[in-house]
Amino acid sequence: MDFINLPPRSYKDYFAVIQNPLSLKGLQKLVKGIHGRQPATGISDFKTWAQFEEKASLLWENAHFYNEEGSVIHKLATELKAGFSLWFLPHLAELTAILGVLLQRAQ
């Protein structure tokens, strides 16, 4: 299992144990406002950065919950969490400012 796609449907126990499965592709679709096979709306499902952060955290929380500590996926989830904390959180103010400018231009 990687983080780009959800595990195969044959991993029935995964989908029984993990209540809110999420992949990077799934997160990207939410950002783009894609639902099902419909085209992108261009309107993100996330109204705040906190909502995005909360949803993104499911990537590593699910992997930590399902996979044994010390396994490759568990270790990768720890690295993903660290990378998110090191890049996204410190740039949050900058991202918010950029978004504000883009929203003003769109009006």
Coordinates of C-alpha atoms in Angstrom, one line a residue:
M1 CA 0.0 0.0 0.0
D2 CA 1.2 3.4 -0.8
F3 CA -0.3 6.8 0.0
I4 CA -1.1 7.8 -3.6
N5 CA -4.0 5.3 -4.0
L6 CA -6.2 3.5 -1.5
P7 CA -5.4 -0.1 -0.9
P8 CA -7.0 -2.6 -3.2
R9 CA -10.6 -3.5 -2.4
S10 CA -9.4 -7.1 -1.7
Y11 CA -8.0 -5.7 1.6
K12 CA -11.4 -6.0 3.2
D13 CA -10.1 -5.9 6.7
Y14 CA -8.5 -2.5 6.0
F15 CA -11.9 -1.0 5.0
A16 CA -13.6 -2.7 8.0
V17 CA -11.0 -1.2 10.4
I18 CA -10.3 2.2 8.8
Q19 CA -13.5 4.3 9.0
N20 CA -12.3 7.2 6.9
P21 CA -9.9 5.9 4.3
L22 CA -7.9 8.6 2.4
S23 CA -5.2 8.6 -0.3
L24 CA -3.2 11.5 -1.8
K25 CA -5.4 11.3 -4.9
G26 CA -8.5 11.5 -2.8
L27 CA -7.1 14.5 -0.9
Q28 CA -6.3 16.1 -4.3
K29 CA -9.8 15.5 -5.5
L30 CA -11.3 17.2 -2.4
V31 CA -9.0 20.2 -3.0
K32 CA -10.1 20.5 -6.6
G33 CA -13.8 19.9 -5.7
I34 CA -14.1 16.6 -7.6
H35 CA -16.9 14.3 -6.4
G36 CA -17.3 10.9 -8.0
R37 CA -16.8 11.0 -11.7
Q38 CA -18.0 14.6 -12.0
P39 CA -15.6 17.2 -13.4
A40 CA -13.7 19.5 -11.0
T41 CA -15.7 22.4 -9.7
G42 CA -12.6 24.4 -8.9
I43 CA -14.1 25.0 -5.5
S44 CA -12.2 23.2 -2.7
D45 CA -14.1 21.2 -0.1
F46 CA -11.9 22.9 2.5
K47 CA -13.0 26.3 3.7
T48 CA -10.1 26.7 6.1
W49 CA -6.5 25.5 6.3
A50 CA -7.4 23.8 9.6
Q51 CA -10.0 21.6 7.7
F52 CA -7.3 20.7 5.1
E53 CA -4.8 19.9 7.9
E54 CA -7.4 17.7 9.7
K55 CA -8.2 15.7 6.6
A56 CA -4.6 15.4 5.5
S57 CA -3.7 14.0 8.9
L58 CA -5.8 10.9 8.1
L59 CA -3.1 9.8 5.7
W60 CA -0.6 9.1 8.5
E61 CA -3.2 8.4 11.2
N62 CA -4.8 5.6 9.2
A63 CA -1.4 4.1 8.2
H64 CA -0.2 4.2 11.9
F65 CA -3.4 2.6 13.1
Y66 CA -3.5 -0.2 10.5
N67 CA 0.1 -1.1 10.1
E68 CA 2.5 -2.5 12.6
E69 CA 5.0 -0.2 14.2
G70 CA 8.3 -0.7 12.5
S71 CA 6.7 -1.8 9.2
V72 CA 7.7 0.1 6.0
I73 CA 4.3 1.8 5.7
H74 CA 4.3 2.8 9.4
K75 CA 7.8 4.4 8.9
L76 CA 6.7 6.1 5.7
A77 CA 3.6 7.5 7.5
T78 CA 5.9 8.9 10.2
E79 CA 8.0 10.6 7.5
L80 CA 5.0 11.9 5.8
K81 CA 3.7 13.5 9.0
A82 CA 7.1 15.0 9.7
G83 CA 7.4 16.4 6.2
F84 CA 3.9 17.9 6.5
S85 CA 4.8 19.5 9.8
L86 CA 8.1 20.8 8.5
W87 CA 6.8 22.3 5.3
F88 CA 3.1 23.0 5.5
L89 CA 2.7 24.3 9.0
P90 CA 5.6 26.9 8.8
H91 CA 4.3 28.2 5.5
L92 CA 0.7 28.4 6.6
A93 CA 0.7 32.2 7.0
E94 CA 2.3 32.7 3.6
L95 CA -0.2 30.3 2.0
T96 CA -3.0 32.2 3.6
A97 CA -1.7 35.5 2.3
I98 CA -1.3 34.2 -1.2
L99 CA -4.8 32.8 -1.1
G100 CA -6.1 36.2 0.0
V101 CA -4.5 37.9 -2.9
L102 CA -5.9 35.3 -5.4
L103 CA -9.3 35.7 -4.0
Q104 CA -9.2 39.5 -4.3
R105 CA -8.1 39.2 -7.9
A106 CA -10.9 36.9 -8.6
Q107 CA -13.5 39.4 -7.5

